[in-house]
Amino acid sequence: MILEWICIVIYSASLLMILFYSFSQLNLLINYLKAQKKNKQATVSVQQTDDLPYVTIQLPVFNELYVMERLLDNMAFLEYPKDKLEIQVLDDSTDESVEITALKVKKLQELGFDVSHIQRENRTSYKAGALKEGLKIAKGDFIAIFDADFLPEADWLLKTIGHFKNPKVGVVQTRWSHLNRDYSILTQVQAFALDAHFTLEQVGRNSKGHFINFNGTAGIWRKQTIFDAGNWQGDTLTEDLDLSYRAQLKNWKFVYLEDVTTPAELPMVISAARSQQFRWNKGGAENFQKMFRKVLSSKNLSFKTKFHGILHLLNSTMFLNVLIVAILSIPMLYIKNEYEHLRIYFIVMSFFVISTIIFFICYWFMYRNIYGGGFKNFVTYIGMFFTFFSIAMGFSLHNSIAVIEGHLGKRSEFVRTPKFNLAAVGSNWKTNKYLRKKVSPNVIIEGLLMLYFMFGLYSAFIVGDQGGDFGLFPFHLMLVIGFGFVFFSSLTDKQ
């Protein structure tokens, strides 16, 4: 019975963590809806004829053969006085893209743009190191940052720079939109998750003065804020989240603009999604270890801001809790039906159902805001939600490994996400030289977990003495679908 109680305690603790997180999402939904009723964060637009500040655009890139020309062409279309604009191409590349970039930079220089091609001898601190290196010679008092696949609208700077008239504003972050949202189930699920972050979470936190994060791109910093917060640091894989928290602990204000969108490319193959998810989730855990004591000990923060800040930093750790609940759910099914006196306890502990309902409600408001309401859209949403939920659980092993490494302080390389430029290469994207061809050993475990949860489906029919127990059947079905999708996609894409 000792082993059974150990399972019950661990299972219950993980369920409680998921429940607390769902309650925080519900609170963010309430904040979001209140913000929608009030005036949205007004875009402070300015004109090119105004007295505009000097802006430096930083473009941190590494081996971006397929998107460099598109990126630099896009920068040339930005509506901002040339004499007030500097473009830094922070190029850590080691392949032929260096020559292509150099030629493009030269052409822009001939057109009168102040653009420099900055290369380092090594990738010390990866993206954080490149940004820090460029900052040493940046001419602008404001630093806009774009990853290689981001294509801001021509008036992006004019819509964002005006917010810095408030001297307390340190960062303006804009919402990501997606160039290839409908390419596949994988891109649809990623878009669904990111849309929830960039509407529900960012607005829900920002509207009440809670900590939000600069998302690494499609935002602009006051240079003074970066220096005041301690500059870019490369000791985590999510340097953007790290600097965001350090800046807000220094009382700098962040402005989030939901209505200003910056289109970008979603990872199209599962290996690219894996590398991105690993970096984000491990970096989140690393930042929890680095920041949670500072957040809790801050005398300037309210209890609610601390609560949301800690759960924000623990965001990636939810994958570990989901994996624990999933793996233990089958032993728990047998324990429940073996020990009659524990049945009431299991009814009380049905937190996962409550959490799922809360997530379903929260994400519906996000989905409705983007696509509109109505019965047809609601039916489509139901399918999208359960597809998202299933595939997210299918990634739980991969992301949990990243989270554990992050909490344990294991260092790893910053692995870039391959870009494709689908509009240009079309069906030839499979020849992308940056795609990983080796299957991760974890894929085998994901396949075994698919079989394990198939056993969970079978168990529903045979446990107990009253014709089975189907309470966990939908949960196990989603796990089979999720791990099956990740397993077979990994094999068929040969990534």
GROMACS .gro file of N, CA and C in nm, residues 337-454:
model
  354
  337ASN      N    1  -0.984   0.115  -0.867
  337ASN     CA    2  -1.078   0.004  -0.874
  337ASN      C    3  -1.040  -0.113  -0.783
  338GLU      N    4  -0.918  -0.108  -0.728
  338GLU     CA    5  -0.874  -0.212  -0.636
  338GLU      C    6  -0.916  -0.181  -0.492
  339TYR      N    7  -0.912  -0.052  -0.459
  339TYR     CA    8  -0.940  -0.010  -0.321
  339TYR      C    9  -1.070   0.070  -0.319
  340GLU      N   10  -1.176   0.004  -0.282
  340GLU     CA   11  -1.310   0.064  -0.286
  340GLU      C   12  -1.320   0.189  -0.200
  341HIS      N   13  -1.249   0.189  -0.087
  341HIS     CA   14  -1.262   0.303   0.006
  341HIS      C   15  -1.198   0.431  -0.047
  342LEU      N   16  -1.124   0.421  -0.159
  342LEU     CA   17  -1.061   0.540  -0.216
  342LEU      C   18  -1.143   0.605  -0.327
  343ARG      N   19  -1.260   0.550  -0.359
  343ARG     CA   20  -1.339   0.602  -0.471
  343ARG      C   21  -1.380   0.747  -0.450
  344ILE      N   22  -1.420   0.781  -0.328
  344ILE     CA   23  -1.461   0.920  -0.301
  344ILE      C   24  -1.343   1.014  -0.322
  345TYR      N   25  -1.227   0.971  -0.277
  345TYR     CA   26  -1.106   1.052  -0.294
  345TYR      C   27  -1.081   1.080  -0.442
  346PHE      N   28  -1.100   0.980  -0.526
  346PHE     CA   29  -1.074   0.998  -0.669
  346PHE      C   30  -1.175   1.091  -0.734
  347ILE      N   31  -1.296   1.089  -0.684
  347ILE     CA   32  -1.397   1.183  -0.736
  347ILE      C   33  -1.356   1.325  -0.702
  348VAL      N   34  -1.313   1.346  -0.578
  348VAL     CA   35  -1.269   1.478  -0.534
  348VAL      C   36  -1.146   1.523  -0.612
  349MET      N   37  -1.061   1.429  -0.649
  349MET     CA   38  -0.935   1.462  -0.715
  349MET      C   39  -0.946   1.470  -0.867
  350SER      N   40  -1.067   1.487  -0.918
  350SER     CA   41  -1.086   1.497  -1.064
  350SER      C   42  -1.052   1.636  -1.113
  351PHE      N   43  -0.933   1.683  -1.073
  351PHE     CA   44  -0.893   1.821  -1.105
  351PHE      C   45  -0.861   1.838  -1.253
  352PHE      N   46  -0.819   1.730  -1.316
  352PHE     CA   47  -0.779   1.745  -1.456
  352PHE      C   48  -0.898   1.783  -1.543
  353VAL      N   49  -1.014   1.730  -1.509
  353VAL     CA   50  -1.135   1.765  -1.583
  353VAL      C   51  -1.166   1.913  -1.565
  354ILE      N   52  -1.156   1.961  -1.441
  354ILE     CA   53  -1.182   2.102  -1.412
  354ILE      C   54  -1.083   2.190  -1.487
  355SER      N   55  -0.955   2.152  -1.482
  355SER     CA   56  -0.851   2.230  -1.551
  355SER      C   57  -0.877   2.235  -1.701
  356THR      N   58  -0.914   2.120  -1.758
  356THR     CA   59  -0.940   2.114  -1.902
  356THR      C   60  -1.056   2.205  -1.941
  357ILE      N   61  -1.161   2.205  -1.860
  357ILE     CA   62  -1.277   2.291  -1.887
  357ILE      C   63  -1.237   2.438  -1.881
  358ILE      N   64  -1.153   2.472  -1.784
  358ILE     CA   65  -1.107   2.612  -1.773
  358ILE      C   66  -1.025   2.651  -1.895
  359PHE      N   67  -0.931   2.564  -1.936
  359PHE     CA   68  -0.852   2.593  -2.056
  359PHE      C   69  -0.942   2.605  -2.179
  360PHE      N   70  -1.043   2.518  -2.188
  360PHE     CA   71  -1.135   2.520  -2.301
  360PHE      C   72  -1.207   2.654  -2.309
  361ILE      N   73  -1.253   2.704  -2.196
  361ILE     CA   74  -1.324   2.832  -2.192
  361ILE      C   75  -1.228   2.947  -2.227
  362CYS      N   76  -1.110   2.947  -2.165
  362CYS     CA   77  -1.014   3.056  -2.187
  362CYS      C   78  -0.974   3.066  -2.335
  363TYR      N   79  -0.942   2.952  -2.394
  363TYR     CA   80  -0.894   2.954  -2.532
  363TYR      C   81  -1.006   2.984  -2.632
  364TRP      N   82  -1.130   2.954  -2.593
  364TRP     CA   83  -1.241   2.987  -2.681
  364TRP      C   84  -1.251   3.139  -2.700
  365PHE      N   85  -1.236   3.215  -2.594
  365PHE     CA   86  -1.244   3.360  -2.607
  365PHE      C   87  -1.132   3.412  -2.696
  366MET      N   88  -1.015   3.352  -2.683
  366MET     CA   89  -0.904   3.390  -2.771
  366MET      C   90  -0.938   3.359  -2.916
  367TYR      N   91  -0.987   3.238  -2.939
  367TYR     CA   92  -1.019   3.192  -3.074
  367TYR      C   93  -1.130   3.279  -3.135
  368ARG      N   94  -1.232   3.308  -3.055
  368ARG     CA   95  -1.345   3.390  -3.103
  368ARG      C   96  -1.300   3.530  -3.138
  369ASN      N   97  -1.206   3.583  -3.062
  369ASN     CA   98  -1.157   3.718  -3.089
  369ASN      C   99  -1.085   3.726  -3.224
  370ILE      N  100  -1.020   3.617  -3.263
  370ILE     CA  101  -0.944   3.615  -3.389
  370ILE      C  102  -1.033   3.576  -3.507
  371TYR      N  103  -1.117   3.472  -3.489
  371TYR     CA  104  -1.192   3.416  -3.601
  371TYR      C  105  -1.340   3.452  -3.601
  372GLY      N  106  -1.388   3.506  -3.488
  372GLY     CA  107  -1.531   3.537  -3.478
  372GLY      C  108  -1.607   3.424  -3.411
  373GLY      N  109  -1.728   3.456  -3.362
  373GLY     CA  110  -1.811   3.358  -3.294
  373GLY      C  111  -1.899   3.283  -3.391
  374GLY      N  112  -2.013   3.235  -3.340
  374GLY     CA  113  -2.105   3.158  -3.422
  374GLY      C  114  -2.087   3.009  -3.404
  375PHE      N  115  -2.194   2.935  -3.435
  375PHE     CA  116  -2.194   2.790  -3.412
  375PHE      C  117  -2.088   2.719  -3.495
  376LYS      N  118  -2.074   2.757  -3.622
  376LYS     CA  119  -1.978   2.690  -3.710
  376LYS      C  120  -1.835   2.706  -3.658
  377ASN      N  121  -1.800   2.828  -3.619
  377ASN     CA  122  -1.665   2.852  -3.565
  377ASN      C  123  -1.644   2.780  -3.433
  378PHE      N  124  -1.752   2.767  -3.354
  378PHE     CA  125  -1.740   2.698  -3.226
  378PHE      C  126  -1.713   2.549  -3.248
  379VAL      N  127  -1.781   2.490  -3.344
  379VAL     CA  128  -1.757   2.349  -3.375
  379VAL      C  129  -1.613   2.329  -3.424
  380THR      N  130  -1.568   2.420  -3.510
  380THR     CA  131  -1.429   2.414  -3.559
  380THR      C  132  -1.332   2.427  -3.442
  381TYR      N  133  -1.367   2.517  -3.350
  381TYR     CA  134  -1.282   2.538  -3.232
  381TYR      C  135  -1.271   2.411  -3.148
  382ILE      N  136  -1.381   2.341  -3.129
  382ILE     CA  137  -1.378   2.219  -3.047
  382ILE      C  138  -1.275   2.121  -3.105
  383GLY      N  139  -1.281   2.101  -3.236
  383GLY     CA  140  -1.184   2.012  -3.300
  383GLY      C  141  -1.042   2.062  -3.285
  384MET      N  142  -1.022   2.194  -3.301
  384MET     CA  143  -0.888   2.252  -3.290
  384MET      C  144  -0.835   2.242  -3.148
  385PHE      N  145  -0.922   2.265  -3.049
  385PHE     CA  146  -0.878   2.260  -2.909
  385PHE      C  147  -0.829   2.120  -2.873
  386PHE      N  148  -0.907   2.018  -2.907
  386PHE     CA  149  -0.867   1.883  -2.869
  386PHE      C  150  -0.749   1.833  -2.951
  387THR      N  151  -0.735   1.882  -3.074
  387THR     CA  152  -0.614   1.851  -3.151
  387THR      C  153  -0.493   1.914  -3.085
  388PHE      N  154  -0.506   2.042  -3.049
  388PHE     CA  155  -0.397   2.113  -2.981
  388PHE      C  156  -0.361   2.043  -2.850
  389PHE      N  157  -0.463   2.011  -2.771
  389PHE     CA  158  -0.440   1.950  -2.640
  389PHE      C  159  -0.368   1.816  -2.656
  390SER      N  160  -0.410   1.738  -2.754
  390SER     CA  161  -0.350   1.606  -2.776
  390SER      C  162  -0.204   1.617  -2.817
  391ILE      N  163  -0.175   1.704  -2.915
  391ILE     CA  164  -0.038   1.716  -2.964
  391ILE      C  165   0.052   1.781  -2.859
  392ALA      N  166  -0.003   1.876  -2.782
  392ALA     CA  167   0.075   1.935  -2.672
  392ALA      C  168   0.116   1.828  -2.573
  393MET      N  169   0.025   1.735  -2.541
  393MET     CA  170   0.060   1.625  -2.451
  393MET      C  171   0.160   1.530  -2.516
  394GLY      N  172   0.150   1.517  -2.649
  394GLY     CA  173   0.247   1.434  -2.720
  394GLY      C  174   0.388   1.489  -2.713
  395PHE      N  175   0.401   1.619  -2.696
  395PHE     CA  176   0.532   1.683  -2.681
  395PHE      C  177   0.580   1.682  -2.535
  396SER      N  178   0.501   1.628  -2.444
  396SER     CA  179   0.531   1.644  -2.301
  396SER      C  180   0.660   1.574  -2.259
  397LEU      N  181   0.693   1.458  -2.319
  397LEU     CA  182   0.820   1.393  -2.285
  397LEU      C  183   0.936   1.479  -2.329
  398HIS      N  184   0.937   1.520  -2.455
  398HIS     CA  185   1.044   1.603  -2.510
  398HIS      C  186   1.062   1.731  -2.429
  399ASN      N  187   0.952   1.798  -2.399
  399ASN     CA  188   0.960   1.924  -2.326
  399ASN      C  189   0.994   1.904  -2.179
  400SER      N  190   0.953   1.790  -2.122
  400SER     CA  191   0.988   1.762  -1.982
  400SER      C  192   1.137   1.740  -1.965
  401ILE      N  193   1.200   1.674  -2.063
  401ILE     CA  194   1.345   1.657  -2.058
  401ILE      C  195   1.413   1.794  -2.059
  402ALA      N  196   1.363   1.884  -2.143
  402ALA     CA  197   1.418   2.020  -2.147
  402ALA      C  198   1.400   2.090  -2.013
  403VAL      N  199   1.283   2.075  -1.953
  403VAL     CA  200   1.253   2.140  -1.824
  403VAL      C  201   1.344   2.086  -1.715
  404ILE      N  202   1.360   1.954  -1.709
  404ILE     CA  203   1.445   1.894  -1.605
  404ILE      C  204   1.589   1.942  -1.620
  405GLU      N  205   1.639   1.944  -1.744
  405GLU     CA  206   1.775   1.996  -1.766
  405GLU      C  207   1.786   2.141  -1.720
  406GLY      N  208   1.682   2.220  -1.748
  406GLY     CA  209   1.685   2.360  -1.708
  406GLY      C  210   1.689   2.378  -1.557
  407HIS      N  211   1.608   2.301  -1.487
  407HIS     CA  212   1.605   2.311  -1.341
  407HIS      C  213   1.734   2.259  -1.277
  408LEU      N  214   1.796   2.162  -1.341
  408LEU     CA  215   1.920   2.103  -1.287
  408LEU      C  216   2.043   2.183  -1.326
  409GLY      N  217   2.026   2.281  -1.414
  409GLY     CA  218   2.139   2.366  -1.453
  409GLY      C  219   2.230   2.306  -1.557
  410LYS      N  220   2.183   2.206  -1.630
  410LYS     CA  221   2.265   2.147  -1.736
  410LYS      C  222   2.271   2.242  -1.854
  411ARG      N  223   2.390   2.279  -1.896
  411ARG     CA  224   2.406   2.374  -2.007
  411ARG      C  225   2.398   2.302  -2.141
  412SER      N  226   2.348   2.373  -2.240
  412SER     CA  227   2.341   2.314  -2.374
  412SER      C  228   2.351   2.425  -2.478
  413GLU      N  229   2.377   2.384  -2.601
  413GLU     CA  230   2.394   2.478  -2.710
  413GLU      C  231   2.262   2.542  -2.750
  414PHE      N  232   2.270   2.666  -2.796
  414PHE     CA  233   2.155   2.735  -2.851
  414PHE      C  234   2.134   2.682  -2.994
  415VAL      N  235   2.031   2.600  -3.012
  415VAL     CA  236   2.005   2.540  -3.144
  415VAL      C  237   1.902   2.625  -3.216
  416ARG      N  238   1.942   2.679  -3.330
  416ARG     CA  239   1.853   2.766  -3.407
  416ARG      C  240   1.739   2.686  -3.468
  417THR      N  241   1.630   2.755  -3.497
  417THR     CA  242   1.517   2.695  -3.565
  417THR      C  243   1.531   2.718  -3.715
  418PRO      N  244   1.535   2.614  -3.798
  418PRO     CA  245   1.550   2.634  -3.944
  418PRO      C  246   1.436   2.716  -4.002
  419LYS      N  247   1.470   2.808  -4.092
  419LYS     CA  248   1.370   2.889  -4.162
  419LYS      C  249   1.359   2.838  -4.306
  420PHE      N  250   1.243   2.860  -4.368
  420PHE     CA  251   1.218   2.797  -4.498
  420PHE      C  252   1.188   2.895  -4.611
  421ASN      N  253   1.119   3.005  -4.582
  421ASN     CA  254   1.074   3.098  -4.687
  421ASN      C  255   0.988   3.021  -4.788
  422LEU      N  256   0.875   2.971  -4.739
  422LEU     CA  257   0.788   2.884  -4.818
  422LEU      C  258   0.741   2.950  -4.947
  423ALA      N  259   0.714   3.080  -4.942
  423ALA     CA  260   0.664   3.149  -5.061
  423ALA      C  261   0.764   3.143  -5.176
  424ALA      N  262   0.892   3.138  -5.142
  424ALA     CA  263   0.996   3.138  -5.246
  424ALA      C  264   1.035   2.997  -5.290
  425VAL      N  265   1.048   2.906  -5.193
  425VAL     CA  266   1.100   2.773  -5.227
  425VAL      C  267   0.990   2.672  -5.258
  426GLY      N  268   0.866   2.700  -5.212
  426GLY     CA  269   0.754   2.611  -5.241
  426GLY      C  270   0.779   2.470  -5.192
  427SER      N  271   0.751   2.372  -5.277
  427SER     CA  272   0.764   2.232  -5.238
  427SER      C  273   0.909   2.188  -5.223
  428ASN      N  274   1.003   2.274  -5.258
  428ASN     CA  275   1.145   2.239  -5.246
  428ASN      C  276   1.199   2.258  -5.105
  429TRP      N  277   1.109   2.289  -5.009
  429TRP     CA  278   1.157   2.316  -4.873
  429TRP      C  279   1.225   2.192  -4.811
  430LYS      N  280   1.192   2.074  -4.861
  430LYS     CA  281   1.251   1.952  -4.805
  430LYS      C  282   1.401   1.942  -4.830
  431THR      N  283   1.450   2.023  -4.925
  431THR     CA  284   1.594   2.022  -4.952
  431THR      C  285   1.670   2.119  -4.862
  432ASN      N  286   1.600   2.179  -4.768
  432ASN     CA  287   1.662   2.274  -4.675
  432ASN      C  288   1.783   2.210  -4.608
  433LYS      N  289   1.898   2.271  -4.624
  433LYS     CA  290   2.024   2.212  -4.576
  433LYS      C  291   2.037   2.212  -4.424
  434TYR      N  292   1.951   2.290  -4.356
  434TYR     CA  293   1.962   2.300  -4.212
  434TYR      C  294   1.877   2.197  -4.138
  435LEU      N  295   1.798   2.120  -4.210
  435LEU     CA  296   1.713   2.021  -4.146
  435LEU      C  297   1.797   1.910  -4.086
  436ARG      N  298   1.759   1.869  -3.966
  436ARG     CA  299   1.829   1.758  -3.901
  436ARG      C  300   1.779   1.626  -3.958
  437LYS      N  301   1.871   1.538  -3.992
  437LYS     CA  302   1.835   1.412  -4.056
  437LYS      C  303   1.836   1.295  -3.958
  438LYS      N  304   1.886   1.317  -3.839
  438LYS     CA  305   1.899   1.207  -3.742
  438LYS      C  306   1.778   1.205  -3.649
  439VAL      N  307   1.720   1.087  -3.631
  439VAL     CA  308   1.604   1.073  -3.544
  439VAL      C  309   1.651   1.073  -3.398
  440SER      N  310   1.585   1.152  -3.315
  440SER     CA  311   1.619   1.157  -3.173
  440SER      C  312   1.588   1.024  -3.105
  441PRO      N  313   1.676   0.977  -3.016
  441PRO     CA  314   1.646   0.852  -2.941
  441PRO      C  315   1.516   0.863  -2.861
  442ASN      N  316   1.478   0.984  -2.825
  442ASN     CA  317   1.355   1.002  -2.748
  442ASN      C  318   1.231   0.962  -2.827
  443VAL      N  319   1.244   0.960  -2.961
  443VAL     CA  320   1.130   0.920  -3.045
  443VAL      C  321   1.088   0.777  -3.013
  444ILE      N  322   1.184   0.691  -2.984
  444ILE     CA  323   1.152   0.552  -2.949
  444ILE      C  324   1.068   0.547  -2.822
  445ILE      N  325   1.105   0.628  -2.725
  445ILE     CA  326   1.029   0.633  -2.599
  445ILE      C  327   0.889   0.687  -2.625
  446GLU      N  328   0.879   0.785  -2.714
  446GLU     CA  329   0.747   0.840  -2.747
  446GLU      C  330   0.658   0.735  -2.813
  447GLY      N  331   0.719   0.648  -2.895
  447GLY     CA  332   0.644   0.537  -2.954
  447GLY      C  333   0.598   0.438  -2.849
  448LEU      N  334   0.685   0.410  -2.752
  448LEU     CA  335   0.649   0.319  -2.643
  448LEU      C  336   0.538   0.378  -2.556
  449LEU      N  337   0.543   0.510  -2.536
  449LEU     CA  338   0.437   0.575  -2.459
  449LEU      C  339   0.303   0.569  -2.533
  450MET      N  340   0.307   0.577  -2.665
  450MET     CA  341   0.183   0.560  -2.742
  450MET      C  342   0.122   0.422  -2.714
  451LEU      N  343   0.208   0.319  -2.714
  451LEU     CA  344   0.159   0.183  -2.684
  451LEU      C  345   0.112   0.172  -2.539
  452TYR      N  346   0.181   0.239  -2.449
  452TYR     CA  347   0.144   0.237  -2.308
  452TYR      C  348   0.003   0.293  -2.288
  453PHE      N  349  -0.027   0.403  -2.357
  453PHE     CA  350  -0.159   0.463  -2.340
  453PHE      C  351  -0.266   0.388  -2.419
  454MET      N  352  -0.225   0.310  -2.519
  454MET     CA  353  -0.319   0.216  -2.580
  454MET      C  354  -0.360   0.111  -2.476
   0.00000   0.00000   0.00000
